[in-house]
PDB file of C-alpha atoms and ligand atoms in Angstrom:
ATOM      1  CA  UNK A  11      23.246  -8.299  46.993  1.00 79.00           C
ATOM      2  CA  UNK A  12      25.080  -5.774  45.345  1.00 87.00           C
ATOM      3  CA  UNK A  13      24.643  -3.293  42.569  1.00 88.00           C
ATOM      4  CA  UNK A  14      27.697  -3.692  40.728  1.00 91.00           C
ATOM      5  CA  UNK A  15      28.166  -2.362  37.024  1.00 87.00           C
ATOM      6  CA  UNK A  16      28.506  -5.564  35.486  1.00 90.00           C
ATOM      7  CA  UNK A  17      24.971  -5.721  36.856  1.00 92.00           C
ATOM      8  CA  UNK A  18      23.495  -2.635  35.826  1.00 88.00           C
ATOM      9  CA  UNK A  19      24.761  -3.187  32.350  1.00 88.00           C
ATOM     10  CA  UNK A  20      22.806  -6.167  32.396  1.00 93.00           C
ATOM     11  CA  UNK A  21      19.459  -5.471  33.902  1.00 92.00           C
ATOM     12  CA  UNK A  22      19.575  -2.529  31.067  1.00 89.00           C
ATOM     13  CA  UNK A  23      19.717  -5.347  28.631  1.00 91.00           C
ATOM     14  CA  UNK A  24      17.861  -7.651  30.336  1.00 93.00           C
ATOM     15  CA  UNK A  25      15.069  -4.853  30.264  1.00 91.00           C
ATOM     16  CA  UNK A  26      15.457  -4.128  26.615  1.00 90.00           C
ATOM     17  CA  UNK A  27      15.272  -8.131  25.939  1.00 92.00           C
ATOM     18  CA  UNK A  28      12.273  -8.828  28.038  1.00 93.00           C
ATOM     19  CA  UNK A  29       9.833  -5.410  27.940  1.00 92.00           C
ATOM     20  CA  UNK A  30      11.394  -4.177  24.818  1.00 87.00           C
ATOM     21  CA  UNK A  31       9.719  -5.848  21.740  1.00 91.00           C
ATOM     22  CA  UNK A  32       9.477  -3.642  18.575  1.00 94.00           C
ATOM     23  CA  UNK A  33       7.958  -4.306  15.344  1.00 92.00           C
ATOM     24  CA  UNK A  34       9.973  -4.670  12.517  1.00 91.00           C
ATOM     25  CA  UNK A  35       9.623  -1.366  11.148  1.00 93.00           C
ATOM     26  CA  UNK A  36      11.436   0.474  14.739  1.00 95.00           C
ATOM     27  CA  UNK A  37      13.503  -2.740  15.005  1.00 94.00           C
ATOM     28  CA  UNK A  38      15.319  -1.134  12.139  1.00 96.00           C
ATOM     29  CA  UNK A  39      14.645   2.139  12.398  1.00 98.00           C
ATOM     30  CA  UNK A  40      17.746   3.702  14.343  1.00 97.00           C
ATOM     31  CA  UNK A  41      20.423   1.406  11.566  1.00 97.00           C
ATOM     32  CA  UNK A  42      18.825   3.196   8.873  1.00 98.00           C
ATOM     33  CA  UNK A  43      19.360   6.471  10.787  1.00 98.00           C
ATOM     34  CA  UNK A  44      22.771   5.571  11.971  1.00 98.00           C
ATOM     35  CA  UNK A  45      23.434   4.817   7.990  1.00 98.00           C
ATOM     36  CA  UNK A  46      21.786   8.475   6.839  1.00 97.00           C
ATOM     37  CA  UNK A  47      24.320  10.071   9.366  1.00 98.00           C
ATOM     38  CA  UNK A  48      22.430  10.672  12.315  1.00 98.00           C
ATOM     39  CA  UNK A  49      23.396   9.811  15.955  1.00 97.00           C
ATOM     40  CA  UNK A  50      22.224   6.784  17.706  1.00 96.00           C
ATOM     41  CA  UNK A  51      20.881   8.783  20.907  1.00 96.00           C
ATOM     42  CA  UNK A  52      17.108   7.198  20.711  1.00 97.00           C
ATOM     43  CA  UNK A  53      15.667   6.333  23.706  1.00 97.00           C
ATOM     44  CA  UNK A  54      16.081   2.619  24.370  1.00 95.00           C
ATOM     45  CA  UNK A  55      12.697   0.216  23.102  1.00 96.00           C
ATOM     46  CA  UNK A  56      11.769  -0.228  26.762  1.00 96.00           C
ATOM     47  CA  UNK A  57      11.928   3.235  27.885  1.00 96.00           C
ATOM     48  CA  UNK A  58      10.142   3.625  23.931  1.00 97.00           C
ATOM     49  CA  UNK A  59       7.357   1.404  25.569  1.00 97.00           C
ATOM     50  CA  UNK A  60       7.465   3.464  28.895  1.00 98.00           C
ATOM     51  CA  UNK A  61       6.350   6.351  26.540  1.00 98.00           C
ATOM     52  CA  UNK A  62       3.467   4.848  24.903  1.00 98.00           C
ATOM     53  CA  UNK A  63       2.107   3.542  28.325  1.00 98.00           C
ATOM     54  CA  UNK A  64       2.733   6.827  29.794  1.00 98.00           C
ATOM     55  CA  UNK A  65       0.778   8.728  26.865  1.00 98.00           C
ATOM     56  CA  UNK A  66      -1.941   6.122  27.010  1.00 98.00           C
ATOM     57  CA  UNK A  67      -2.915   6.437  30.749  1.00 98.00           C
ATOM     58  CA  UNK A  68      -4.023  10.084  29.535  1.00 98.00           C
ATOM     59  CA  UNK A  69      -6.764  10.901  27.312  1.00 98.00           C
ATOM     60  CA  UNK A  70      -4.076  11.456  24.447  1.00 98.00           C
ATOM     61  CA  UNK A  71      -5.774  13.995  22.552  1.00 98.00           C
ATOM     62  CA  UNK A  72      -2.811  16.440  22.654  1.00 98.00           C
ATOM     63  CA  UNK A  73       0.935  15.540  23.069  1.00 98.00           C
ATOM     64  CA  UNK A  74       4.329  17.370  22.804  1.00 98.00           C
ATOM     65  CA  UNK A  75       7.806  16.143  21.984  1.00 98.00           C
ATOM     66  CA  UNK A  76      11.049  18.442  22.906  1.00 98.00           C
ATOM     67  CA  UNK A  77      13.871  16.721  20.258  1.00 98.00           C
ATOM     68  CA  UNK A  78      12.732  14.075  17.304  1.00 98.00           C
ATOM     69  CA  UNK A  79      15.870  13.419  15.903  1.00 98.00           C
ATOM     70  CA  UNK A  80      15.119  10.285  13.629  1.00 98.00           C
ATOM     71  CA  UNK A  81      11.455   9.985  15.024  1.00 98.00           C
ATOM     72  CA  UNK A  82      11.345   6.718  17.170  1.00 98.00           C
ATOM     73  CA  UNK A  83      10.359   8.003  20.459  1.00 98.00           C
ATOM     74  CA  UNK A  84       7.383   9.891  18.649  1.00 98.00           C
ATOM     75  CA  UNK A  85       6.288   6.771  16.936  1.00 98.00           C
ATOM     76  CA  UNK A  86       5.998   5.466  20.463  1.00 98.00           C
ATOM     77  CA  UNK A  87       4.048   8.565  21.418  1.00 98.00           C
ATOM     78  CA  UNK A  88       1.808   8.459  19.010  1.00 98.00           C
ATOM     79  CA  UNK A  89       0.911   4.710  18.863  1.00 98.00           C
ATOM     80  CA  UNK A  90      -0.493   5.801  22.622  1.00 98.00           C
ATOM     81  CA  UNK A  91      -2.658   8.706  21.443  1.00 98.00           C
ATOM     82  CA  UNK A  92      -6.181   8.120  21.148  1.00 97.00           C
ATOM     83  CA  UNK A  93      -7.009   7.842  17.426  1.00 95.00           C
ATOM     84  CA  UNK A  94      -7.705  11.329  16.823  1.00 96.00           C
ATOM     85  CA  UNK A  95      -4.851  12.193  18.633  1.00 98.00           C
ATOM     86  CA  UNK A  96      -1.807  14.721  17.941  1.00 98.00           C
ATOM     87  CA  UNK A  97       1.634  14.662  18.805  1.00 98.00           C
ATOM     88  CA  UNK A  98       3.593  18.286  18.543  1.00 98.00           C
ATOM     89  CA  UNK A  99       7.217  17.398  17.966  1.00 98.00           C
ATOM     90  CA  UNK A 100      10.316  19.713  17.743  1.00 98.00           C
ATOM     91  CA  UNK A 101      13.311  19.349  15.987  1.00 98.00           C
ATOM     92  CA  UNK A 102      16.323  21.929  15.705  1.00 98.00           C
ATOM     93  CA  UNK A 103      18.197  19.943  12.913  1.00 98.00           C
ATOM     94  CA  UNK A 104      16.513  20.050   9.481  1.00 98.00           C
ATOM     95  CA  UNK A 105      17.931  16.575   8.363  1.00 98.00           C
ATOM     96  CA  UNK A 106      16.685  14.881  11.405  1.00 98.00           C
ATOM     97  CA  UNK A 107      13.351  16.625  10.803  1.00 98.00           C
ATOM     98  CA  UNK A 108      13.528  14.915   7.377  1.00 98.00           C
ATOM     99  CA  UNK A 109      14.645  12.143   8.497  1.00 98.00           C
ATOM    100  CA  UNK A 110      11.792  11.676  10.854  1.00 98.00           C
ATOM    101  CA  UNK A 111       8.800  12.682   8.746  1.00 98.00           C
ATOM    102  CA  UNK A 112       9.716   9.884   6.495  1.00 98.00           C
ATOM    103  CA  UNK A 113       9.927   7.251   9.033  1.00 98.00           C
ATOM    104  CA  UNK A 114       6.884   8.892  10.637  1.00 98.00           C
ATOM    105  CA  UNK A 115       4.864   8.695   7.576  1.00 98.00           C
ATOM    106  CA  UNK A 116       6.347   5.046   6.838  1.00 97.00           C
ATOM    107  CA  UNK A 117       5.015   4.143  10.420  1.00 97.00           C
ATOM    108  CA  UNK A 118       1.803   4.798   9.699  1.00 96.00           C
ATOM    109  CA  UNK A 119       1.307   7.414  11.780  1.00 97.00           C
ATOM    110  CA  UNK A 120       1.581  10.528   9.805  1.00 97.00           C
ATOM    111  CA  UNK A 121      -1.849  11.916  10.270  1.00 97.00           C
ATOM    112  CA  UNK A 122      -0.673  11.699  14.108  1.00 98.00           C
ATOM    113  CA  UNK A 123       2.269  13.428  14.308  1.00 98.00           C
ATOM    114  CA  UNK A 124       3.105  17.060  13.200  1.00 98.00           C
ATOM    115  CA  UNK A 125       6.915  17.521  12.926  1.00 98.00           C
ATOM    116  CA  UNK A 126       7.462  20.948  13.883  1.00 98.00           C
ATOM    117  CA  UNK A 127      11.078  21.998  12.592  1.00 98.00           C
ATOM    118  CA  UNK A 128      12.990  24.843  15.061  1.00 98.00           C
ATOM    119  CA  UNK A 129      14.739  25.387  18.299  1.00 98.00           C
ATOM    120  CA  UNK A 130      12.729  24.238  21.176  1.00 98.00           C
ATOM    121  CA  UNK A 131      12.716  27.599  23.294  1.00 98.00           C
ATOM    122  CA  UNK A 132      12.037  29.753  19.692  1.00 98.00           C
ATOM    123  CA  UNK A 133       9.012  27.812  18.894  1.00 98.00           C
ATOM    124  CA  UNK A 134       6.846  26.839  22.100  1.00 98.00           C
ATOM    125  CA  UNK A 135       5.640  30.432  22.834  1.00 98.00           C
ATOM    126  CA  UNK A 136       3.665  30.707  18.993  1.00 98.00           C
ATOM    127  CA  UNK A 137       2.592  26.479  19.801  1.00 98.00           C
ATOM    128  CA  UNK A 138       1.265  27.504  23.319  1.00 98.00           C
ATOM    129  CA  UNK A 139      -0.585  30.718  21.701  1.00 98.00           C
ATOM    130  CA  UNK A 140      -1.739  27.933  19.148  1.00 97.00           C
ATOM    131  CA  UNK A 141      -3.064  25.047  21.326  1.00 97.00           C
ATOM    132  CA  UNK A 142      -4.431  27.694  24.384  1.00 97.00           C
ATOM    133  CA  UNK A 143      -3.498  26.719  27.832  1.00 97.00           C
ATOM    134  CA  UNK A 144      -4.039  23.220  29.718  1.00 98.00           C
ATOM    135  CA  UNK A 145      -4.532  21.408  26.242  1.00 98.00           C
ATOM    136  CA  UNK A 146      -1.226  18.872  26.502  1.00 98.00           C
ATOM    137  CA  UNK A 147      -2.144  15.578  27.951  1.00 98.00           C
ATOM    138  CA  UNK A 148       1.205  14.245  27.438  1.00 98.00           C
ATOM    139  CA  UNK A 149       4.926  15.920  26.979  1.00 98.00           C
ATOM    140  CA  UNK A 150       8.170  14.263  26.638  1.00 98.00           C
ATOM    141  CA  UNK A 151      11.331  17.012  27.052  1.00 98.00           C
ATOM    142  CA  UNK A 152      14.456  14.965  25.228  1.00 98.00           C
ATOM    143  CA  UNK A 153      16.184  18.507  23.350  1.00 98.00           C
ATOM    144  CA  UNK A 154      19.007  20.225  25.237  1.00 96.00           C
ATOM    145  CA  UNK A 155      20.017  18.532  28.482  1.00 93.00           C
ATOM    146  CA  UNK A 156      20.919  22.139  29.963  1.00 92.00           C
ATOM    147  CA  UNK A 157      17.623  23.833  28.828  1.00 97.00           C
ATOM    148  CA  UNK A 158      15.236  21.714  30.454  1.00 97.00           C
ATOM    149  CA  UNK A 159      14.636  24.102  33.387  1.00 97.00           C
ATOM    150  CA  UNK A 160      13.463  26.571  30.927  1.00 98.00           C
ATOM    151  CA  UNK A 161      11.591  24.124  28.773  1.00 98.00           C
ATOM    152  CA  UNK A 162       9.371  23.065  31.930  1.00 98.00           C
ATOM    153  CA  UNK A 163       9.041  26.776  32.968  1.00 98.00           C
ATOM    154  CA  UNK A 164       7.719  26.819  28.848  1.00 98.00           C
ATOM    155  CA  UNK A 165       5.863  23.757  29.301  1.00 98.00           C
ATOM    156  CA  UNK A 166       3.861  23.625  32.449  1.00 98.00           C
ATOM    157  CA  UNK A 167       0.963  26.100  31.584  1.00 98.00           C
ATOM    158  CA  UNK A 168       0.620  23.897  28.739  1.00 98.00           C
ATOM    159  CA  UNK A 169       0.232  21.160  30.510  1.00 98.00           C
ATOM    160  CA  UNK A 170      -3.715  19.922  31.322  1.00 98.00           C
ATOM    161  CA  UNK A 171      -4.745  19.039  34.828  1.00 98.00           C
ATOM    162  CA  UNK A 172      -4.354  15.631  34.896  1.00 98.00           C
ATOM    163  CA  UNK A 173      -1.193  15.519  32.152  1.00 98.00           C
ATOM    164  CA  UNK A 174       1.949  13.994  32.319  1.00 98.00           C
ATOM    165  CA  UNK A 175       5.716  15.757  32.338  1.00 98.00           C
ATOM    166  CA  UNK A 176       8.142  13.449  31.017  1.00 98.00           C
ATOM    167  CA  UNK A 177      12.063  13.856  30.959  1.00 98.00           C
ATOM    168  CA  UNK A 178      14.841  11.326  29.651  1.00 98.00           C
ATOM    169  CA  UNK A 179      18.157  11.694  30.630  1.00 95.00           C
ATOM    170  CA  UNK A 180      17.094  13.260  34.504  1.00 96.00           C
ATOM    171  CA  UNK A 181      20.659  11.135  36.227  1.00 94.00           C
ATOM    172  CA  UNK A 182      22.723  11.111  33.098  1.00 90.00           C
ATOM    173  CA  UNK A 183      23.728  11.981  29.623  1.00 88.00           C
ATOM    174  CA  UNK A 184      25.849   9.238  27.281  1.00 81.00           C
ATOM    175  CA  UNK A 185      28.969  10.838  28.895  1.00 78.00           C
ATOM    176  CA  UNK A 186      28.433  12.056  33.040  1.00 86.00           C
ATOM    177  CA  UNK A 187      25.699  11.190  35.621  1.00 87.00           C
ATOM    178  CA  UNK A 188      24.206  13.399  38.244  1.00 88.00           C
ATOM    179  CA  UNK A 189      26.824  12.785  40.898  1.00 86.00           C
ATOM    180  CA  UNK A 190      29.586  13.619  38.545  1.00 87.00           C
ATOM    181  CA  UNK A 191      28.061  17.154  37.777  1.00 80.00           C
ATOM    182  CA  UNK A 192      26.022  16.517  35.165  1.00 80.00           C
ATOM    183  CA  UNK A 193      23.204  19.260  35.039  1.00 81.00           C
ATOM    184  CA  UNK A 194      19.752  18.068  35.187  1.00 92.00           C
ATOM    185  CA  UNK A 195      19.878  18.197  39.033  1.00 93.00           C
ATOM    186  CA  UNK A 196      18.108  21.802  38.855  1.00 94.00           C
ATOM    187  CA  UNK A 197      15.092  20.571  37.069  1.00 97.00           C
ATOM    188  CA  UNK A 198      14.864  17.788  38.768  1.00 97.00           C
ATOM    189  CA  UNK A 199      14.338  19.821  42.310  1.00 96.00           C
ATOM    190  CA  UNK A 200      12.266  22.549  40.870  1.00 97.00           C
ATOM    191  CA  UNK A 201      10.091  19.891  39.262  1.00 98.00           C
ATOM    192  CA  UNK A 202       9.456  17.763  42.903  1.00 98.00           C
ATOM    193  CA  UNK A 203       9.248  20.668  44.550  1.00 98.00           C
ATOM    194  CA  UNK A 204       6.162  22.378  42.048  1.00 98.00           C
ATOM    195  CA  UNK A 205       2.800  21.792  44.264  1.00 97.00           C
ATOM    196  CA  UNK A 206       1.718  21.691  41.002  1.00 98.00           C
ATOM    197  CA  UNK A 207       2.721  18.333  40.054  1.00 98.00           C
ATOM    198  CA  UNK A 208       3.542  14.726  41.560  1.00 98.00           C
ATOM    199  CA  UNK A 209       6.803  13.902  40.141  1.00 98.00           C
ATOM    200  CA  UNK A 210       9.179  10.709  40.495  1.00 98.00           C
ATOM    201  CA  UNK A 211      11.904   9.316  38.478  1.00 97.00           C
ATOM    202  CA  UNK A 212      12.424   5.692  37.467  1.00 95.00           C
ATOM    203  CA  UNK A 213      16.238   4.384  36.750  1.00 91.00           C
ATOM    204  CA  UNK A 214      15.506   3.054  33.554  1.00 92.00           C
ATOM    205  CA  UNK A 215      18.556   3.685  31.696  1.00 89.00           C
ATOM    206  CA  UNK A 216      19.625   7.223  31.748  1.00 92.00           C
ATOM    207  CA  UNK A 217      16.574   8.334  34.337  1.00 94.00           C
ATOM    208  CA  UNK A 218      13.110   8.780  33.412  1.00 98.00           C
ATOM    209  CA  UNK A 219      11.521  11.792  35.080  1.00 98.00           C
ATOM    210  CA  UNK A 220       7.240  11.282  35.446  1.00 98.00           C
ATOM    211  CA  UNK A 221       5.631  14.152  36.716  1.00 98.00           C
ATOM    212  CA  UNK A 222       1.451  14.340  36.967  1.00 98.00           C
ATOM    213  CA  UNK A 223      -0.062  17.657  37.228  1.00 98.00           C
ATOM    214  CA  UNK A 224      -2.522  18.145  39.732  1.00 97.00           C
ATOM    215  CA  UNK A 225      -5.806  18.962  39.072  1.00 83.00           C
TER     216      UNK A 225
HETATM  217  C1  SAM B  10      18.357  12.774  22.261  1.00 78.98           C
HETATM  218  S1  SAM B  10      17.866  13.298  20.681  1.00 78.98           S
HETATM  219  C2  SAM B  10      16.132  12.948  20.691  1.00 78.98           C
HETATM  220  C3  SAM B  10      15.851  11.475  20.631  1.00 78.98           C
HETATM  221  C4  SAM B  10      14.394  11.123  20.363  1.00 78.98           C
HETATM  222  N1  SAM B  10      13.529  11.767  21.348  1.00 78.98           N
HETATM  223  C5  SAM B  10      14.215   9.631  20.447  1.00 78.98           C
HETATM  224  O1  SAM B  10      14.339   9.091  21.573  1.00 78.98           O
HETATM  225  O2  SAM B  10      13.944   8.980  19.432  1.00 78.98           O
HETATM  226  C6  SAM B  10      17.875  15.046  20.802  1.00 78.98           C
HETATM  227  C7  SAM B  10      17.410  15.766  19.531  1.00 78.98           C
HETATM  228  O3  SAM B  10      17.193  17.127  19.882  1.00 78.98           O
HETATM  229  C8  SAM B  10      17.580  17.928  18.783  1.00 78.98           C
HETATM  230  N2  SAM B  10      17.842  19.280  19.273  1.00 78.98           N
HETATM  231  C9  SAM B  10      19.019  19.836  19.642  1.00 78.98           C
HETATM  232  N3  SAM B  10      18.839  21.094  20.057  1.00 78.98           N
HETATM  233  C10 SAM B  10      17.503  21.340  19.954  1.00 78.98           C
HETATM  234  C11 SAM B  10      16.703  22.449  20.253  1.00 78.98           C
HETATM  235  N4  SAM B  10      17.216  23.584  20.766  1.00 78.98           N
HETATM  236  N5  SAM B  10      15.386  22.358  20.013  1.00 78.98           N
HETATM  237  C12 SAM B  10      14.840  21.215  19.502  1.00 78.98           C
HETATM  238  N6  SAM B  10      15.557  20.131  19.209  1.00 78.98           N
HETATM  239  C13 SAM B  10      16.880  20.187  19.437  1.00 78.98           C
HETATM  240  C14 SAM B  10      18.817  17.228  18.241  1.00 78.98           C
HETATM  241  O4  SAM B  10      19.051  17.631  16.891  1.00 78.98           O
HETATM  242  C15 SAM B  10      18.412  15.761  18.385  1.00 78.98           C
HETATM  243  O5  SAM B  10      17.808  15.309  17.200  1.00 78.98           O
END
């Protein structure tokens, strides 16, 4: 029994074919970004359904997103909140910002989701002054591969007892995996080694980092 990659590109598929069934509305979502310009980078509909499982297992009241770009992962998010829930997410790029809101809103999830338009590390001290500390429940890091040290450094006092850390892209990034030098392997470690947290990472896709926070 051998992992080969004719193998791995098919249990990706296979993955996205049997645990990754969308509604129309994110079935298209990602060709009508691709058509306004924007890259097709989303996380896949399995790893989408990963999120909303992930966000749901906490109470949901409070949730953060690192990187919108056309808004599907935070339509996952925020389909897991609890119905008074809020997701935070941030967005560098002003057309993907746009972009997003109006897929957000089209989703049915506007009153949900806050689109909060800026670079990642400029904006999370004023949104941790805003929500106090220990309010997330749930926060997905998907910005700048190479900042993510710094965004969970951001991030963790953030975090509630009892919240989840999530990370895409924690083995590789479209174009190099870990073993090849791509650079997540620093926040990987300083993540599993935090006694403040219970961290693993599944090897859906590009690597899924889920860390709990003790307490
Ligand atoms: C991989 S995409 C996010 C994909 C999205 N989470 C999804 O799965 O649907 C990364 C996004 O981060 C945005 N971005 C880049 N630098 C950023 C920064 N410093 N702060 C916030 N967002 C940034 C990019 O414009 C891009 O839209």
């Amino acid at each position: 029994m051998t992992m080969t990659p004719e193998r791995w590109e098919f249990l990706s598929r296979y993955a996205v074919d049997v645990f990754g069934d969308e509604d129309p509305h994110l079935a298209g979502l990602m060709d009508r970004a691709e058509a306004a310009g924007l890259p097709r980078i989303a996380v896949s509909a399995d790893v989408g359904r990963l999120l909303l499982i992930l966000a749901a297992m906490t109470p949901g009241r409070i949730a953060l997103e690192l990187g919108t770009l056309a808004g599907y992962s935070a339509i996952w998010i925020a389909r897991g909140l609890a119905p008074d829930g809020k997701l935070y997410t941030v967005e560098a790029a002003p057309a993907h910002a746009d972009f997003a809101e109006s897929e957000i809103a089209r989703a049915g999830v506007a009153d949900r989701v806050e689109v909060i338009r800026g670079e990642a590390l400029g904006v999370l001290p004023d949104l941790a002054d805003q929500l106090g500390p220990g309010r997330v429940d749930f926060a997905f890091l998907d910005a700048v591969k190479s900042e993510y040290v710094d965004y969970f450094e951001a991030v963790k006092p953030m975090i509630a007892g009892g919240g989840l850390l999530v990370a895409d892209n924690v083995y590789a990034s479209g174009h190099a995996w870990i073993d090849e030098g791509y650079g997540t392997d620093e926040f990987n470690r300083r993540v599993a080694a935090d006694r403040d947290f219970d961290a693993v990472a599944t090897p859906m896709r590009e690597g899924v980092l889920i860390a709990r926070k003790r307490g």
